[in-house]
Short mmCIF file of C-alpha atoms in Angstrom, two decimals:
data_model
loop_
_atom_site.label_atom_id
_atom_site.label_comp_id
_atom_site.label_asym_id
_atom_site.label_seq_id
_atom_site.Cartn_x
_atom_site.Cartn_y
_atom_site.Cartn_z
CA MET A 1 -14.60 28.63 22.59
CA LEU A 2 -15.29 24.91 22.62
CA GLU A 3 -18.78 23.62 23.35
CA LYS A 4 -19.70 22.13 26.73
CA LYS A 5 -19.72 18.57 25.38
CA TYR A 6 -16.00 18.81 24.57
CA TRP A 7 -15.22 19.54 28.23
CA ILE A 8 -17.53 16.73 29.36
CA ALA A 9 -15.54 14.46 27.06
CA VAL A 10 -12.34 15.58 28.82
CA VAL A 11 -13.81 14.65 32.23
CA CYS A 12 -14.86 11.24 30.91
CA LYS A 13 -11.41 10.72 29.45
CA LEU A 14 -9.80 11.69 32.77
CA CYS A 15 -11.78 8.90 34.43
CA LEU A 16 -10.73 6.51 31.67
CA ILE A 17 -7.08 7.49 31.97
CA THR A 18 -7.20 7.10 35.76
CA THR A 19 -8.47 3.54 35.49
CA SER A 20 -5.96 2.80 32.71
CA PHE A 21 -3.15 4.11 34.91
CA LEU A 22 -4.26 1.84 37.74
CA VAL A 23 -4.25 -1.07 35.29
CA THR A 24 -0.63 -0.32 34.34
CA ILE A 25 0.35 -0.27 38.04
CA PHE A 26 -1.03 -3.76 38.67
CA LEU A 27 0.36 -5.10 35.38
CA ASN A 28 3.85 -3.66 35.85
CA ARG A 29 4.18 -4.69 39.48
CA GLY A 30 2.40 -8.03 39.06
CA LEU A 31 4.05 -9.26 35.86
CA GLY A 32 7.52 -7.73 36.25
CA VAL A 33 9.51 -6.16 33.41
CA ASP A 34 9.84 -9.35 31.32
CA GLY A 35 6.21 -10.42 31.82
CA LYS A 36 4.99 -6.92 30.96
CA GLY A 37 7.13 -7.13 27.82
CA ASP A 38 5.33 -10.31 26.70
CA TYR A 39 1.94 -8.72 27.50
CA ALA A 40 2.82 -5.59 25.49
CA TYR A 41 3.96 -7.74 22.55
CA ILE A 42 0.67 -9.67 22.48
CA ILE A 43 -1.54 -6.58 22.78
CA ASN A 44 0.37 -4.62 20.14
CA PHE A 45 0.23 -7.60 17.78
CA VAL A 46 -3.54 -7.78 18.33
CA GLU A 47 -3.91 -4.05 17.69
CA MET A 48 -2.23 -4.36 14.30
CA LEU A 49 -4.19 -7.48 13.29
CA TYR A 50 -7.65 -6.22 14.25
CA ILE A 51 -7.11 -3.18 12.03
CA ILE A 52 -6.41 -5.43 9.05
CA PHE A 53 -9.34 -7.79 9.67
CA SER A 54 -11.90 -5.12 10.53
CA VAL A 55 -11.09 -3.61 7.09
CA GLY A 56 -11.65 -0.08 8.41
CA LEU A 57 -15.38 -0.63 8.92
CA GLY A 58 -15.55 1.05 12.33
CA GLN A 59 -13.70 4.16 11.29
CA CYS A 60 -15.60 4.63 8.01
CA TYR A 61 -19.01 4.45 9.73
CA SER A 62 -18.98 8.24 10.19
CA THR A 63 -18.46 8.68 6.43
CA PHE A 64 -21.48 6.50 5.57
CA LYS A 65 -23.69 7.98 8.27
CA ARG A 66 -22.95 11.36 6.73
CA SER A 67 -23.95 10.22 3.21
CA VAL A 68 -26.52 7.43 3.77
CA GLY A 69 -28.01 8.03 7.23
CA GLY A 70 -27.96 6.48 10.71
CA GLU A 71 -30.06 3.45 9.68
CA ILE A 72 -26.95 1.89 8.16
CA LYS A 73 -25.48 1.15 11.62
CA ASN A 74 -27.14 -2.27 11.86
CA ILE A 75 -25.46 -3.39 8.63
CA PHE A 76 -22.15 -2.59 10.30
CA VAL A 77 -23.19 -4.79 13.25
CA VAL A 78 -23.78 -7.73 10.88
CA LEU A 79 -20.40 -7.24 9.24
CA ALA A 80 -18.68 -6.93 12.63
CA PHE A 81 -19.76 -10.41 13.70
CA ILE A 82 -19.04 -11.94 10.28
CA HIS A 83 -15.49 -10.60 10.44
CA GLY A 84 -15.02 -11.73 14.06
CA ILE A 85 -16.13 -15.28 13.32
CA ALA A 86 -13.96 -15.39 10.17
CA VAL A 87 -10.89 -14.38 12.21
CA LEU A 88 -11.57 -17.14 14.76
CA VAL A 89 -12.00 -19.86 12.15
CA LEU A 90 -9.17 -18.86 9.80
CA GLY A 91 -6.80 -17.86 12.59
CA HIS A 92 -7.04 -21.08 14.58
CA THR A 93 -6.71 -23.07 11.34
CA LEU A 94 -3.52 -21.21 10.40
CA ILE A 95 -1.85 -21.55 13.79
CA ARG A 96 -2.34 -25.33 13.57
CA ILE A 97 -0.33 -25.24 10.34
CA LYS A 98 2.33 -22.75 11.43
CA ASN A 99 3.29 -22.42 15.06
CA LEU A 100 3.28 -18.85 16.39
CA GLN A 101 4.27 -17.81 19.90
CA PHE A 102 1.06 -16.91 21.79
CA GLY A 103 -0.82 -17.70 18.54
CA GLY A 104 -4.11 -18.95 20.06
CA VAL A 105 -4.34 -16.02 22.43
CA ILE A 106 -3.56 -13.49 19.68
CA VAL A 107 -6.22 -14.95 17.35
CA THR A 108 -8.95 -15.00 20.03
CA LEU A 109 -8.22 -11.48 21.23
CA THR A 110 -8.07 -10.23 17.63
CA ALA A 111 -11.52 -11.68 16.88
CA LEU A 112 -13.00 -9.94 19.93
CA ALA A 113 -11.19 -6.70 19.09
CA VAL A 114 -12.57 -6.70 15.52
CA VAL A 115 -16.15 -6.83 16.81
CA LYS A 116 -15.47 -4.37 19.63
CA VAL A 117 -13.84 -1.68 17.51
CA ILE A 118 -16.70 -1.62 14.98
CA ILE A 119 -19.39 -1.54 17.67
CA SER A 120 -17.46 1.03 19.68
CA MET A 121 -16.93 3.37 16.72
CA ILE A 122 -20.66 3.28 15.97
CA ALA A 123 -21.25 4.30 19.59
CA VAL A 124 -18.61 7.07 19.40
CA THR A 125 -20.22 8.53 16.28
CA GLU A 126 -23.75 8.29 17.67
CA GLU A 127 -22.97 9.71 21.13
CA SER A 128 -19.36 9.70 22.29
CA ILE A 129 -19.94 10.91 25.86
CA ARG A 130 -22.29 8.05 26.77
CA ARG A 131 -19.85 5.58 25.21
CA ASN A 132 -17.03 7.02 27.33
CA ILE A 133 -19.10 6.69 30.51
CA ILE A 134 -19.90 3.05 29.72
CA GLN A 135 -16.26 2.31 28.93
CA SER A 136 -15.13 4.00 32.17
CA VAL A 137 -17.46 1.78 34.24
CA ILE A 138 -16.30 -1.39 32.48
CA ASN A 139 -12.65 -0.36 32.91
CA LEU A 140 -13.28 0.19 36.62
CA VAL A 141 -14.52 -3.39 36.91
CA TYR A 142 -11.40 -4.51 35.02
CA VAL A 143 -9.21 -2.61 37.50
CA LEU A 144 -10.98 -4.24 40.44
CA CYS A 145 -10.43 -7.69 38.93
CA LEU A 146 -6.70 -7.03 38.47
CA ALA A 147 -6.50 -5.57 41.97
CA GLY A 148 -8.09 -8.72 43.38
CA LEU A 149 -5.62 -10.93 41.51
CA PHE A 150 -2.69 -8.77 42.64
CA LEU A 151 -3.71 -8.74 46.31
CA ALA A 152 -4.34 -12.49 46.23
CA ASP A 153 -0.92 -12.99 44.61
CA ARG A 154 -2.61 -14.81 41.71
CA ILE A 155 -1.70 -12.36 38.94
CA ASN A 156 0.07 -13.87 35.94
CA LEU A 157 0.01 -13.44 32.16
CA THR A 158 -2.77 -16.01 31.61
CA MET A 159 -5.12 -14.51 34.20
CA VAL A 160 -4.48 -10.98 32.91
CA LEU A 161 -5.33 -11.98 29.34
CA ILE A 162 -8.54 -13.72 30.49
CA CYS A 163 -9.58 -10.48 32.23
CA TYR A 164 -8.68 -8.54 29.08
CA ALA A 165 -10.90 -10.77 26.94
CA CYS A 166 -13.81 -10.48 29.39
CA ASN A 167 -13.44 -6.70 29.28
CA ASP A 168 -13.93 -6.78 25.49
CA ILE A 169 -16.93 -9.11 25.74
CA PHE A 170 -18.69 -6.93 28.32
CA THR A 171 -17.97 -3.80 26.24
CA ILE A 172 -19.57 -5.35 23.15
CA ALA A 173 -22.60 -6.57 25.08
CA PHE A 174 -23.29 -3.31 26.93
CA LEU A 175 -22.82 -1.07 23.90
CA MET A 176 -25.16 -3.22 21.80
CA LYS A 177 -27.78 -3.16 24.55
CA ILE A 178 -27.62 0.56 25.34
CA TYR A 179 -27.34 1.78 21.74
CA HIS A 180 -29.99 -0.71 20.52
CA LEU A 181 -27.64 -2.28 18.00
CA LYS A 182 -28.72 -5.51 16.35
CA PRO A 183 -27.91 -7.25 13.09
CA ALA A 184 -30.18 -6.24 10.18
CA TYR A 185 -29.98 -7.91 6.80
CA ARG A 186 -32.80 -6.27 4.88
CA MET A 187 -30.81 -3.12 3.94
CA ILE A 188 -27.85 -5.08 2.60
CA ARG A 189 -27.31 -4.42 -1.10
CA PHE A 190 -24.39 -5.50 -3.25
CA LYS A 191 -23.67 -1.97 -4.49
CA LEU A 192 -23.72 -0.60 -0.95
CA ILE A 193 -21.43 -3.34 0.38
CA LYS A 194 -19.03 -2.85 -2.53
CA ARG A 195 -18.90 0.89 -1.87
CA LEU A 196 -18.50 0.31 1.86
CA TYR A 197 -15.49 -1.96 1.43
CA SER A 198 -13.90 0.30 -1.18
CA VAL A 199 -13.96 3.12 1.38
CA GLY A 200 -13.18 0.77 4.27
CA ILE A 201 -10.00 -0.57 2.68
CA ILE A 202 -8.62 2.95 2.29
CA THR A 203 -9.56 3.68 5.90
CA MET A 204 -7.98 0.37 6.97
CA ILE A 205 -4.73 1.41 5.29
CA VAL A 206 -4.90 4.71 7.17
CA MET A 207 -5.46 2.92 10.50
CA LEU A 208 -2.77 0.33 9.76
CA LEU A 209 -0.28 3.10 9.08
CA ILE A 210 -1.30 4.69 12.38
CA SER A 211 -0.73 1.35 14.10
CA ILE A 212 2.69 1.05 12.47
CA ASN A 213 3.57 4.39 14.03
CA TYR A 214 2.26 3.25 17.43
CA SER A 215 2.73 -0.52 17.64
CA VAL A 216 5.41 -1.70 15.24
CA ASP A 217 8.12 -0.40 17.59
CA THR A 218 7.07 -2.85 20.30
CA ILE A 219 6.94 -5.79 17.89
CA MET A 220 10.31 -4.93 16.30
CA LEU A 221 11.84 -4.40 19.74
CA LYS A 222 10.64 -7.86 20.82
CA LYS A 223 12.06 -9.49 17.67
CA MET A 224 15.37 -7.57 17.68
CA SER A 225 16.00 -7.24 21.42
CA ALA A 226 14.57 -8.78 24.62
CA SER A 227 11.33 -8.77 26.63
CA TYR A 228 13.09 -6.67 29.30
CA TYR A 229 13.46 -3.72 26.91
CA VAL A 230 9.90 -4.20 25.64
CA GLY A 231 8.70 -3.95 29.24
CA LEU A 232 10.58 -0.67 29.76
CA TYR A 233 9.40 0.72 26.45
CA SER A 234 5.78 -0.16 27.26
CA VAL A 235 5.96 2.16 30.28
CA GLY A 236 6.88 5.06 28.01
CA VAL A 237 4.05 4.17 25.63
CA ASN A 238 1.56 4.02 28.53
CA PHE A 239 2.61 7.44 29.81
CA SER A 240 2.58 8.99 26.32
CA ASN A 241 -1.00 7.74 25.84
CA MET A 242 -1.96 9.52 29.07
CA PHE A 243 -0.06 12.57 27.84
CA LEU A 244 -2.44 12.70 24.85
CA LEU A 245 -5.50 12.74 27.13
CA ILE A 246 -6.97 16.04 25.91
CA PRO A 247 -6.61 15.52 22.13
CA ASP A 248 -7.92 11.95 22.51
CA SER A 249 -11.08 13.17 24.22
CA PHE A 250 -11.60 15.90 21.60
CA LYS A 251 -10.97 13.41 18.79
CA GLU A 252 -13.88 11.22 19.80
CA VAL A 253 -16.31 14.16 19.83
CA LEU A 254 -14.94 15.34 16.48
CA PHE A 255 -15.74 11.95 14.93
CA GLY A 256 -19.41 12.78 15.42
CA ASP A 257 -19.34 16.56 14.93
CA SER A 258 -17.34 16.46 11.70
CA THR A 259 -20.15 14.50 10.02
CA ARG A 260 -22.36 17.61 10.21
CA ASN A 261 -22.57 19.78 7.11
CA ASN A 262 -22.19 22.97 9.19
CA PHE A 263 -18.99 21.83 10.94
CA SER A 264 -16.63 24.77 11.55
CA LYS A 265 -12.88 24.35 11.15
CA ARG A 266 -12.41 26.87 13.96
CA ILE A 267 -13.48 24.10 16.37
CA ALA A 268 -10.47 22.01 15.36
CA ILE A 269 -8.08 24.96 15.75
CA ASN A 270 -9.42 25.73 19.25
CA ALA A 271 -9.08 22.05 20.22
CA ILE A 272 -5.44 22.10 19.07
CA LYS A 273 -4.69 25.24 21.13
CA VAL A 274 -6.17 23.80 24.33
CA SER A 275 -4.41 20.47 23.78
CA LEU A 276 -0.99 22.06 23.20
CA MET A 277 -1.26 24.26 26.28
CA THR A 278 -2.18 21.42 28.64
CA SER A 279 0.33 19.00 27.10
CA VAL A 280 3.23 21.43 27.53
CA ILE A 281 2.30 21.78 31.21
CA CYS A 282 2.25 17.97 31.57
CA LEU A 283 5.66 17.72 29.88
CA PHE A 284 7.26 20.17 32.32
CA CYS A 285 5.73 18.33 35.28
CA PHE A 286 7.13 15.00 34.05
CA VAL A 287 10.62 16.45 33.56
CA PHE A 288 10.83 17.21 37.30
CA LEU A 289 8.59 14.49 38.78
CA GLY A 290 8.88 11.63 36.28
CA ARG A 291 11.51 9.53 38.06
CA PHE A 292 9.68 9.83 41.37
CA VAL A 293 6.33 8.84 39.81
CA ILE A 294 7.81 5.81 38.05
CA LYS A 295 9.59 4.66 41.23
CA ILE A 296 6.56 5.06 43.49
CA PHE A 297 3.94 3.47 41.22
CA TYR A 298 5.91 0.93 39.16
CA GLY A 299 9.03 0.17 41.22
CA VAL A 300 12.78 0.82 41.05
CA GLU A 301 13.26 -1.68 38.20
CA TYR A 302 11.29 0.60 35.86
CA ILE A 303 13.32 3.81 36.49
CA PRO A 304 15.34 3.31 33.24
CA ALA A 305 12.03 4.00 31.43
CA TYR A 306 12.28 7.71 32.41
CA TYR A 307 14.31 8.83 29.38
CA ILE A 308 12.29 6.59 27.05
CA THR A 309 9.11 8.27 28.27
CA LEU A 310 10.61 11.77 28.01
CA ILE A 311 11.61 11.22 24.38
CA LEU A 312 8.13 9.90 23.53
CA PHE A 313 6.52 12.89 25.29
CA ILE A 314 8.47 15.34 23.13
CA GLY A 315 7.45 13.49 19.96
CA SER A 316 3.83 13.32 21.14
CA LEU A 317 3.49 17.13 21.04
CA SER A 318 3.25 16.93 17.24
CA MET A 319 0.83 14.01 17.46
CA ILE A 320 -1.71 16.43 18.91
CA PHE A 321 -2.22 17.78 15.38
CA PHE A 322 -2.81 14.28 14.06
CA LYS A 323 -5.17 13.27 16.90
CA ILE A 324 -7.42 16.30 16.33
CA LEU A 325 -7.35 16.37 12.52
CA GLN A 326 -7.43 12.66 11.57
CA PRO A 327 -11.17 12.10 12.27
CA ILE A 328 -11.98 15.18 10.18
CA TYR A 329 -9.94 13.87 7.24
CA ILE A 330 -11.70 10.49 7.47
CA SER A 331 -15.29 11.75 7.85
CA HIS A 332 -14.78 14.23 5.01
CA GLY A 333 -13.49 11.51 2.68
CA ASN A 334 -9.84 12.66 2.56
CA GLN A 335 -8.46 9.20 3.30
CA LYS A 336 -6.03 9.20 0.37
CA LYS A 337 -4.29 12.32 1.60
CA ALA A 338 -4.13 10.84 5.11
CA VAL A 339 -2.60 7.65 3.64
CA PHE A 340 0.21 9.67 2.04
CA PHE A 341 1.02 11.56 5.25
CA LEU A 342 0.95 8.41 7.38
CA SER A 343 3.03 6.47 4.83
CA CYS A 344 5.81 9.05 5.13
CA SER A 345 5.91 8.74 8.92
CA ALA A 346 5.54 4.93 8.90
CA ILE A 347 8.46 4.48 6.48
CA ALA A 348 10.59 6.77 8.62
CA ASN A 349 9.58 4.84 11.75
CA ILE A 350 10.46 1.41 10.37
CA ALA A 351 13.75 2.60 8.84
CA LEU A 352 14.84 4.32 12.04
CA ASN A 353 13.86 1.29 14.16
CA LEU A 354 15.95 -1.01 11.97
CA PHE A 355 18.94 1.30 12.42
CA LEU A 356 18.52 2.37 16.08
CA ILE A 357 17.16 -0.69 17.96
CA PRO A 358 20.29 -2.85 17.46
CA ARG A 359 22.39 0.05 18.76
CA LEU A 360 20.24 1.64 21.48
CA ASN A 361 17.48 -0.91 22.26
CA ALA A 362 14.43 0.81 23.82
CA ILE A 363 15.98 4.30 23.61
CA GLY A 364 16.42 3.74 19.87
CA ALA A 365 12.78 2.70 19.48
CA SER A 366 11.64 5.82 21.36
CA ILE A 367 13.75 8.11 19.15
CA ALA A 368 12.32 6.45 16.04
CA SER A 369 8.78 6.96 17.34
CA ALA A 370 9.39 10.60 18.30
CA VAL A 371 10.71 11.41 14.82
CA SER A 372 7.82 9.64 13.07
CA TYR A 373 5.28 11.36 15.36
CA THR A 374 6.74 14.74 14.43
CA ILE A 375 6.63 14.00 10.70
CA CYS A 376 3.04 12.73 10.93
CA GLY A 377 1.65 15.60 13.01
CA MET A 378 3.33 18.39 11.07
CA LEU A 379 2.19 17.05 7.68
CA PHE A 380 -1.45 16.99 8.84
CA PHE A 381 -1.24 20.43 10.48
CA LEU A 382 0.48 22.23 7.62
CA ASP A 383 -1.94 20.81 5.07
CA TYR A 384 -4.98 21.67 7.20
CA VAL A 385 -3.84 25.25 7.80
CA LYS A 386 -3.03 25.72 4.13
CA ASN A 387 -6.48 24.55 3.02
CA LYS A 388 -8.67 25.89 5.85
CA ASP A 389 -11.38 28.41 5.08
#
């Protein structure tokens, strides 16, 4: 059986998903399909860029805590702010040279996201449950802000993005305060930094490949189709993220637990079993209630997103294996193997998007994602089962 803290993580994640769902309601109804498409394009672009410019530092913290010790966390804080400032300076310089749609917004949000992801991953590794509680409270405030804008009929893309940025700033500030994180330079050594980046780059490639599987569809859909289809597709992505509630909550606990020398692989297998059982139940519920839920919460204009969401749900079943096993592969230093598995699914995703989007628009993007999810999850699961004790 799973330990109590895994079930506490599920409760925290339920709160987080509830607030996230409320956010999607206000965004979808307030911005409309086209406006939501532009929002999804910006956020997915940011999610790909922050992975590149954080150089995998957040995700490889668990690896270095395991080998060096917890004192190293303050070095990661220093590097987080160095990277964030570098993104701001270089990014705003580049967009003056080459015009990019929403360029200034993307650069600013990317800089904040770089700092947030590193700080947040330190918090997850140190104590994931407390981090989830903090994030749930901040997200609740974010929901209330969007609700106020919606009720006052003041909601638009600019105001939403300002609220999004403030959410990141408050997250950084509260996590640093509560986890007693502050920049420390005295432990910085050239050999340590060199080793950190050598591991971080591999981890960054892993995370970038993950992002390609999750985010490149939205960007390609925007470039090859229209904002309307991006808006519909974003509904499917939002629901599929909620669908992965259980494995997501287990994943965050596993980031910390897998750093222990006495970590049992049976924990991962049990987490997979629980996740599959609950996800299959959710899938059956959506088959019968999905259209009604979309109509009630998002509006009639979003009903075409039903089949997009259903396809993504089916593909997400295999992603349960990836969600549970990926933090174990990273904390145990198996990044190269993870890179190979993710490369296979990312190549399939891009190739299928190029072929299917011009023919089927958002349905094509969802099919491409479902196939790549299945490839990714099964490669991780089969390898883990084959090599487990």
